Amino acid sequence: GELVGEIASGLKAAAAAADGAGLAGFLRGRAEALLSDDTFDSDSAWVALDAPLEAVIGPYETYEDTLFGYKAAHEAFLCVSLPEESERLARYMREMPWLEGNLPIPDEHRNFRRGAPPIRVVDEVLTAGDARAGVQTAAFNLPNDERVREATGFKNVLLRNVMAAKFGAILAPVAREVLPAGDACKIGFEAFFHFILFHELAHGLGPGRLNLGGRGTEVRLELRDLYSPIEEAKADTLSVHNLMALGERGLVPGEVLEALPWTYVAGLYRAARFGTSEAHGLGVALQAGALLESGALTFDADGRCEPVPGRFPQAFRSLAHELLMVQATGDCAGARRLIARWGTVAAPMARLLEGLKEIPVDIEPVYAFEGAR
């Protein structure tokens, strides 16, 4: 359309002014891709791009399509790279094949075809389009195209300044209201940061392309409108599962593992406030229902929610198995059954959520230079 043409023209002008052949080449390629609707080459170029400016522009996420979950909305992120922070986390990239092999699913459902993901830590400078609407993204894992993920891989981008804002303004106050008295101090920013990182890494694990009775398809297409909540629940569940698994091998800092159960619980309540009509919120309700049933979460005499760390390993492994098998078999009806079983907010959790009304649901970034000429 006309607007896409204007975006393409702007990207070409930006490419002409860009420092570095990599960024310029990506911007030119993305301009051409927006006009042709063939994003394979420019997505592949973006995965390989390592530049001071991290630019993400195009149609990616399908959260807004509540009919089938097929139609992607345009979005944009402009970020400044933090290479020293990225290097600190690079060691986790090497563990992706091991993490895939450690998934609680039969061997025939494992997916070793995707490449190892680069991890980029950045500070957000500006967002637009779908990235600006609703819940503000703290990290993302792109592209979603399974062809690119298998041929080139994907990239994890962590928005450090956004995470810090959410932790200080929302997660910490939520923890003081929902965790047992005296336990709010047990949460930690590094645990929050690692949980989000491993959530994004988890999007690159497990079933992607499927062969169902000789018919080639993808998990996204088979689960339709339920793909996003199931995928978000899977990513959260595998984040905890994988952090604990790597922790047993001495690969995760002790401070992260010690703070993880309480940080995770506070994070459940933070995200549950997005509502079950939103993919992340419904995915959280599903997790909470399953973990309450397994005894990994409980409520104390004051109605506060507390983790039972000793039950975490088995509870998270069991839930991960349920979610991954729904994906591996393209079982949309099975996804509906899981949501019907666990996807309603429990009454004690609802009471705690009622007490959080004075705490903002999310941050609302204000870019000081907007409107400046």
Short mmCIF file of C-alpha atoms in Angstrom, two decimals:
data_model
loop_
_atom_site.label_atom_id
_atom_site.label_comp_id
_atom_site.label_asym_id
_atom_site.label_seq_id
_atom_site.Cartn_x
_atom_site.Cartn_y
_atom_site.Cartn_z
CA GLY A 1 0.00 0.00 0.00
CA GLU A 2 0.89 3.67 -0.02
CA LEU A 3 2.15 3.65 3.58
CA VAL A 4 4.44 0.69 2.93
CA GLY A 5 5.85 2.55 -0.07
CA GLU A 6 6.62 5.55 2.14
CA ILE A 7 8.39 3.30 4.67
CA ALA A 8 10.45 1.72 1.89
CA SER A 9 11.49 5.14 0.60
CA GLY A 10 12.50 6.19 4.10
CA LEU A 11 14.58 3.03 4.57
CA LYS A 12 16.41 3.65 1.31
CA ALA A 13 17.24 7.18 2.42
CA ALA A 14 18.43 5.85 5.78
CA ALA A 15 20.61 3.28 4.02
CA ALA A 16 22.29 6.05 2.03
CA ALA A 17 23.13 7.87 5.26
CA ALA A 18 24.10 4.81 7.33
CA ASP A 19 27.60 4.15 8.62
CA GLY A 20 28.69 0.58 7.91
CA ALA A 21 27.95 -1.66 4.97
CA GLY A 22 26.07 -4.19 7.11
CA LEU A 23 23.43 -1.79 8.36
CA ALA A 24 23.12 -0.07 4.98
CA GLY A 25 22.71 -3.41 3.22
CA PHE A 26 20.04 -4.56 5.64
CA LEU A 27 18.06 -1.32 5.28
CA ARG A 28 18.15 -1.51 1.48
CA GLY A 29 17.16 -5.16 1.56
CA ARG A 30 14.31 -4.52 3.96
CA ALA A 31 13.03 -1.67 1.76
CA GLU A 32 12.91 -4.04 -1.21
CA ALA A 33 11.32 -6.78 0.93
CA LEU A 34 8.48 -4.53 2.06
CA LEU A 35 7.60 -3.87 -1.57
CA SER A 36 7.88 -7.51 -2.70
CA ASP A 37 6.57 -9.25 0.45
CA ASP A 38 9.60 -11.56 0.31
CA THR A 39 11.48 -11.00 3.57
CA PHE A 40 13.73 -14.09 3.56
CA ASP A 41 16.98 -12.39 2.44
CA SER A 42 16.58 -9.27 4.58
CA ASP A 43 15.59 -11.33 7.64
CA SER A 44 18.71 -13.43 7.13
CA ALA A 45 20.80 -10.25 6.83
CA TRP A 46 19.29 -8.91 10.05
CA VAL A 47 20.19 -12.09 11.97
CA ALA A 48 23.83 -11.64 10.91
CA LEU A 49 23.86 -7.87 11.54
CA ASP A 50 26.07 -6.75 14.44
CA ALA A 51 26.11 -2.96 14.37
CA PRO A 52 26.08 -0.08 16.87
CA LEU A 53 22.47 0.57 15.84
CA GLU A 54 20.04 -2.36 16.13
CA ALA A 55 17.13 -1.67 13.77
CA VAL A 56 14.06 -3.91 13.48
CA ILE A 57 11.42 -2.92 10.94
CA GLY A 58 8.65 -4.97 9.38
CA PRO A 59 5.63 -7.25 9.89
CA TYR A 60 6.42 -9.87 12.55
CA GLU A 61 3.97 -10.49 15.38
CA THR A 62 0.43 -11.85 14.99
CA TYR A 63 -0.95 -11.05 18.46
CA GLU A 64 -3.56 -8.67 17.02
CA ASP A 65 -5.07 -11.32 14.71
CA THR A 66 -7.52 -13.06 17.05
CA LEU A 67 -9.28 -14.88 14.19
CA PHE A 68 -6.55 -17.28 13.07
CA GLY A 69 -3.32 -15.69 14.30
CA TYR A 70 -1.93 -15.56 10.74
CA LYS A 71 -1.77 -11.83 9.93
CA ALA A 72 1.29 -9.90 11.15
CA ALA A 73 1.34 -6.22 12.07
CA HIS A 74 4.17 -3.81 11.20
CA GLU A 75 6.49 -2.69 13.99
CA ALA A 76 9.82 -0.96 14.49
CA PHE A 77 12.52 -0.85 17.16
CA LEU A 78 15.55 1.42 17.10
CA CYS A 79 18.13 0.53 19.74
CA VAL A 80 21.74 1.26 20.72
CA SER A 81 23.89 -1.87 21.08
CA LEU A 82 25.72 -2.70 24.32
CA PRO A 83 28.46 -5.04 23.06
CA GLU A 84 30.11 -5.73 26.44
CA GLU A 85 26.80 -6.90 27.90
CA SER A 86 26.17 -9.05 24.83
CA GLU A 87 29.57 -10.71 25.13
CA ARG A 88 28.87 -11.56 28.76
CA LEU A 89 25.90 -13.70 27.69
CA ALA A 90 27.40 -15.25 24.56
CA ARG A 91 28.28 -18.45 26.40
CA TYR A 92 24.61 -19.41 26.52
CA MET A 93 24.46 -19.61 22.72
CA ARG A 94 26.68 -22.69 22.80
CA GLU A 95 24.20 -24.51 25.03
CA MET A 96 21.25 -24.43 22.62
CA PRO A 97 21.84 -27.94 21.17
CA TRP A 98 22.14 -29.35 24.70
CA LEU A 99 18.94 -27.56 25.76
CA GLU A 100 17.09 -28.97 22.73
CA GLY A 101 18.31 -32.45 23.62
CA ASN A 102 17.15 -31.96 27.21
CA LEU A 103 13.55 -31.10 26.32
CA PRO A 104 11.00 -33.46 27.92
CA ILE A 105 9.72 -34.83 24.59
CA PRO A 106 10.51 -37.91 22.47
CA ASP A 107 13.50 -37.67 20.13
CA GLU A 108 11.38 -37.55 16.98
CA HIS A 109 9.96 -34.18 18.04
CA ARG A 110 13.28 -32.46 18.72
CA ASN A 111 14.37 -29.73 16.33
CA PHE A 112 18.13 -29.47 15.81
CA ARG A 113 17.83 -27.70 12.45
CA ARG A 114 17.88 -24.15 13.78
CA GLY A 115 21.16 -22.29 14.10
CA ALA A 116 22.69 -20.96 17.32
CA PRO A 117 21.15 -17.56 18.15
CA PRO A 118 23.18 -14.38 18.57
CA ILE A 119 22.31 -12.50 21.75
CA ARG A 120 22.27 -8.71 21.60
CA VAL A 121 21.82 -6.52 24.68
CA VAL A 122 20.64 -3.02 23.76
CA ASP A 123 19.04 0.13 25.10
CA GLU A 124 15.80 1.11 23.40
CA VAL A 125 15.75 4.53 21.74
CA LEU A 126 12.44 4.51 19.84
CA THR A 127 9.59 2.16 18.94
CA ALA A 128 6.71 2.46 16.49
CA GLY A 129 3.74 0.55 15.15
CA ASP A 130 2.79 -2.70 16.85
CA ALA A 131 5.81 -2.42 19.16
CA ARG A 132 4.32 0.80 20.59
CA ALA A 133 0.86 -0.63 21.32
CA GLY A 134 -0.20 -2.29 24.55
CA VAL A 135 2.35 -4.20 26.62
CA GLN A 136 5.85 -2.83 26.06
CA THR A 137 8.33 -5.41 24.82
CA ALA A 138 11.28 -6.15 27.12
CA ALA A 139 12.97 -8.56 24.69
CA PHE A 140 12.25 -10.25 21.39
CA ASN A 141 13.31 -13.26 19.38
CA LEU A 142 13.05 -12.84 15.60
CA PRO A 143 12.39 -13.61 12.82
CA ASN A 144 9.40 -15.93 13.20
CA ASP A 145 9.76 -17.37 9.68
CA GLU A 146 10.71 -21.04 10.13
CA ARG A 147 12.56 -21.01 6.77
CA VAL A 148 14.95 -18.36 8.07
CA ARG A 149 15.25 -19.96 11.50
CA GLU A 150 16.36 -23.24 9.96
CA ALA A 151 18.59 -21.74 7.24
CA THR A 152 20.21 -18.85 9.11
CA GLY A 153 18.98 -18.96 12.68
CA PHE A 154 17.42 -16.19 14.71
CA LYS A 155 18.49 -13.40 17.03
CA ASN A 156 17.61 -12.55 20.63
CA VAL A 157 17.51 -8.86 21.49
CA LEU A 158 17.27 -7.82 25.15
CA LEU A 159 16.12 -4.26 25.91
CA ARG A 160 18.06 -3.55 29.09
CA ASN A 161 16.66 -0.11 29.89
CA VAL A 162 13.09 -1.35 29.38
CA MET A 163 13.72 -4.31 31.72
CA ALA A 164 15.22 -2.04 34.36
CA ALA A 165 12.20 0.27 34.18
CA LYS A 166 9.75 -2.62 34.51
CA PHE A 167 11.71 -4.14 37.40
CA GLY A 168 11.89 -0.95 39.43
CA ALA A 169 8.48 0.56 38.70
CA ILE A 170 6.36 -2.59 38.58
CA LEU A 171 7.96 -5.89 39.59
CA ALA A 172 9.40 -4.68 42.90
CA PRO A 173 6.11 -3.09 44.11
CA VAL A 174 4.17 -6.18 42.95
CA ALA A 175 6.55 -8.43 44.92
CA ARG A 176 5.89 -6.43 48.09
CA GLU A 177 2.15 -7.06 47.73
CA VAL A 178 1.98 -10.70 46.59
CA LEU A 179 4.94 -12.49 48.22
CA PRO A 180 4.87 -13.51 51.89
CA ALA A 181 5.97 -10.82 54.34
CA GLY A 182 9.73 -10.39 54.20
CA ASP A 183 10.16 -12.30 50.92
CA ALA A 184 10.03 -9.33 48.53
CA CYS A 185 13.75 -8.81 49.14
CA LYS A 186 14.42 -12.24 47.60
CA ILE A 187 13.74 -11.07 44.04
CA GLY A 188 16.66 -9.89 41.92
CA PHE A 189 17.22 -7.96 38.71
CA GLU A 190 19.72 -10.52 37.40
CA ALA A 191 17.14 -13.27 37.89
CA PHE A 192 14.54 -11.14 36.07
CA PHE A 193 17.03 -10.41 33.27
CA HIS A 194 18.00 -14.08 32.90
CA PHE A 195 14.37 -15.22 33.00
CA ILE A 196 13.55 -12.91 30.09
CA LEU A 197 16.68 -13.99 28.19
CA PHE A 198 15.86 -17.66 28.55
CA HIS A 199 12.21 -16.98 27.67
CA GLU A 200 13.43 -15.60 24.35
CA LEU A 201 15.89 -18.47 23.85
CA ALA A 202 13.00 -20.89 24.46
CA HIS A 203 11.17 -19.51 21.43
CA GLY A 204 13.96 -21.11 19.40
CA LEU A 205 13.54 -24.52 21.02
CA GLY A 206 11.05 -27.29 20.34
CA PRO A 207 8.78 -28.08 17.40
CA GLY A 208 8.53 -25.60 14.52
CA ARG A 209 7.85 -27.23 11.17
CA LEU A 210 5.65 -30.34 11.34
CA ASN A 211 4.94 -33.36 9.18
CA LEU A 212 1.43 -34.53 10.03
CA GLY A 213 0.56 -37.64 8.07
CA GLY A 214 2.70 -36.53 5.14
CA ARG A 215 1.37 -32.98 5.20
CA GLY A 216 4.00 -30.29 5.74
CA THR A 217 2.88 -27.52 8.07
CA GLU A 218 3.97 -25.45 11.10
CA VAL A 219 2.95 -25.29 14.75
CA ARG A 220 1.78 -21.69 14.25
CA LEU A 221 -0.61 -22.70 11.48
CA GLU A 222 -2.05 -25.72 13.32
CA LEU A 223 -2.73 -24.02 16.66
CA ARG A 224 -4.17 -20.91 14.99
CA ASP A 225 -5.46 -18.36 17.54
CA LEU A 226 -4.12 -20.47 20.43
CA TYR A 227 -0.56 -20.52 19.13
CA SER A 228 0.52 -17.32 20.90
CA PRO A 229 -0.73 -18.14 24.44
CA ILE A 230 0.61 -21.72 24.22
CA GLU A 231 3.95 -20.47 22.85
CA GLU A 232 4.25 -17.78 25.54
CA ALA A 233 3.46 -20.31 28.28
CA LYS A 234 6.03 -22.69 26.76
CA ALA A 235 8.68 -19.98 26.69
CA ASP A 236 8.11 -19.03 30.35
CA THR A 237 8.05 -22.68 31.46
CA LEU A 238 11.17 -23.61 29.53
CA SER A 239 12.95 -20.52 30.83
CA VAL A 240 12.72 -21.79 34.41
CA HIS A 241 13.30 -25.42 33.38
CA ASN A 242 16.43 -24.52 31.40
CA LEU A 243 17.89 -22.17 33.99
CA MET A 244 17.59 -24.90 36.62
CA ALA A 245 19.08 -27.49 34.25
CA LEU A 246 22.07 -25.31 33.38
CA GLY A 247 22.39 -24.36 37.03
CA GLU A 248 22.97 -28.01 37.88
CA ARG A 249 25.92 -27.88 35.48
CA GLY A 250 27.31 -24.75 37.13
CA LEU A 251 26.61 -22.54 34.09
CA VAL A 252 24.20 -20.03 35.71
CA PRO A 253 25.26 -17.60 38.46
CA GLY A 254 24.19 -18.64 41.94
CA GLU A 255 22.50 -15.30 42.61
CA VAL A 256 20.19 -15.94 39.65
CA LEU A 257 19.16 -19.40 40.83
CA GLU A 258 18.62 -18.26 44.42
CA ALA A 259 16.32 -15.39 43.41
CA LEU A 260 14.56 -17.18 40.53
CA PRO A 261 11.56 -18.78 42.35
CA TRP A 262 10.48 -15.52 44.00
CA THR A 263 11.23 -13.41 40.94
CA TYR A 264 9.21 -15.84 38.82
CA VAL A 265 6.19 -15.63 41.17
CA ALA A 266 6.26 -11.83 41.21
CA GLY A 267 6.57 -11.96 37.41
CA LEU A 268 3.46 -14.13 37.16
CA TYR A 269 1.40 -11.47 38.88
CA ARG A 270 2.99 -8.69 36.84
CA ALA A 271 2.06 -10.41 33.58
CA ALA A 272 -1.33 -11.74 34.76
CA ARG A 273 -2.50 -8.14 34.93
CA PHE A 274 -2.31 -7.94 31.12
CA GLY A 275 -5.53 -10.01 31.15
CA THR A 276 -6.41 -13.42 29.74
CA SER A 277 -7.52 -11.87 26.45
CA GLU A 278 -3.83 -11.10 25.79
CA ALA A 279 -1.44 -13.91 24.81
CA HIS A 280 1.07 -13.39 27.64
CA GLY A 281 -1.68 -12.98 30.25
CA LEU A 282 -3.49 -16.15 29.20
CA GLY A 283 -0.19 -18.02 29.10
CA VAL A 284 0.50 -16.89 32.67
CA ALA A 285 -2.93 -18.01 33.89
CA LEU A 286 -2.25 -21.42 32.34
CA GLN A 287 1.11 -21.69 34.11
CA ALA A 288 -0.30 -20.60 37.46
CA GLY A 289 -3.14 -23.11 37.24
CA ALA A 290 -0.78 -25.97 36.47
CA LEU A 291 1.73 -25.01 39.17
CA LEU A 292 -0.95 -24.60 41.84
CA GLU A 293 -2.27 -28.04 40.95
CA SER A 294 1.20 -29.57 41.25
CA GLY A 295 1.96 -27.83 44.56
CA ALA A 296 4.86 -25.78 43.18
CA LEU A 297 2.90 -22.65 44.16
CA THR A 298 0.86 -22.25 47.32
CA PHE A 299 -0.80 -19.55 49.45
CA ASP A 300 0.12 -18.79 53.07
CA ALA A 301 -2.23 -17.96 55.95
CA ASP A 302 -2.26 -14.30 54.88
CA GLY A 303 -3.27 -15.20 51.33
CA ARG A 304 0.18 -14.37 49.93
CA CYS A 305 1.56 -16.52 47.09
CA GLU A 306 4.83 -18.35 47.62
CA PRO A 307 6.94 -20.74 45.58
CA VAL A 308 7.82 -24.24 46.77
CA PRO A 309 11.30 -24.49 45.18
CA GLY A 310 11.68 -28.20 45.91
CA ARG A 311 8.73 -28.94 43.62
CA PHE A 312 9.89 -26.67 40.80
CA PRO A 313 12.01 -29.17 38.79
CA GLN A 314 9.29 -31.80 38.35
CA ALA A 315 6.44 -29.29 38.01
CA PHE A 316 8.11 -27.30 35.27
CA ARG A 317 9.31 -30.40 33.43
CA SER A 318 5.79 -31.85 33.48
CA LEU A 319 4.16 -28.62 32.25
CA ALA A 320 6.81 -28.22 29.55
CA HIS A 321 6.01 -31.74 28.32
CA GLU A 322 2.29 -30.95 28.07
CA LEU A 323 2.83 -27.74 26.12
CA LEU A 324 5.53 -29.13 23.81
CA MET A 325 3.48 -32.22 22.90
CA VAL A 326 0.49 -30.06 21.95
CA GLN A 327 2.85 -28.21 19.62
CA ALA A 328 4.60 -31.32 18.31
CA THR A 329 1.31 -32.93 17.30
CA GLY A 330 -0.35 -29.72 16.06
CA ASP A 331 -3.18 -30.48 18.48
CA CYS A 332 -5.41 -27.41 18.54
CA ALA A 333 -8.14 -29.27 20.43
CA GLY A 334 -5.52 -30.34 22.98
CA ALA A 335 -4.46 -26.72 23.38
CA ARG A 336 -8.07 -25.79 24.12
CA ARG A 337 -8.26 -28.54 26.73
CA LEU A 338 -5.14 -27.25 28.50
CA ILE A 339 -6.54 -23.73 28.58
CA ALA A 340 -9.91 -25.01 29.82
CA ARG A 341 -8.14 -26.97 32.58
CA TRP A 342 -5.66 -24.37 33.78
CA GLY A 343 -6.38 -21.07 32.01
CA THR A 344 -8.74 -19.50 34.58
CA VAL A 345 -7.27 -17.28 37.29
CA ALA A 346 -7.66 -19.02 40.67
CA ALA A 347 -9.69 -17.17 43.33
CA PRO A 348 -6.74 -16.60 45.74
CA MET A 349 -4.67 -15.24 42.85
CA ALA A 350 -7.55 -13.01 41.75
CA ARG A 351 -7.78 -11.54 45.27
CA LEU A 352 -4.10 -10.64 45.22
CA LEU A 353 -4.46 -9.09 41.79
CA GLU A 354 -7.29 -6.92 43.11
CA GLY A 355 -4.85 -5.42 45.60
CA LEU A 356 -2.47 -4.27 42.85
CA LYS A 357 -4.70 -1.57 41.37
CA GLU A 358 -2.47 1.28 42.56
CA ILE A 359 0.57 -0.19 40.77
CA PRO A 360 0.88 0.58 37.04
CA VAL A 361 0.15 -2.37 34.75
CA ASP A 362 3.05 -1.45 32.48
CA ILE A 363 5.46 1.34 31.63
CA GLU A 364 4.69 3.93 28.96
CA PRO A 365 7.91 5.15 27.35
CA VAL A 366 8.17 8.83 26.52
CA TYR A 367 10.78 9.71 23.89
CA ALA A 368 11.93 13.21 24.70
CA PHE A 369 12.91 14.10 21.14
CA GLU A 370 9.55 13.20 19.58
CA GLY A 371 8.10 16.15 17.75
CA ALA A 372 11.46 17.94 17.72
CA ARG A 373 12.57 19.34 14.41
#
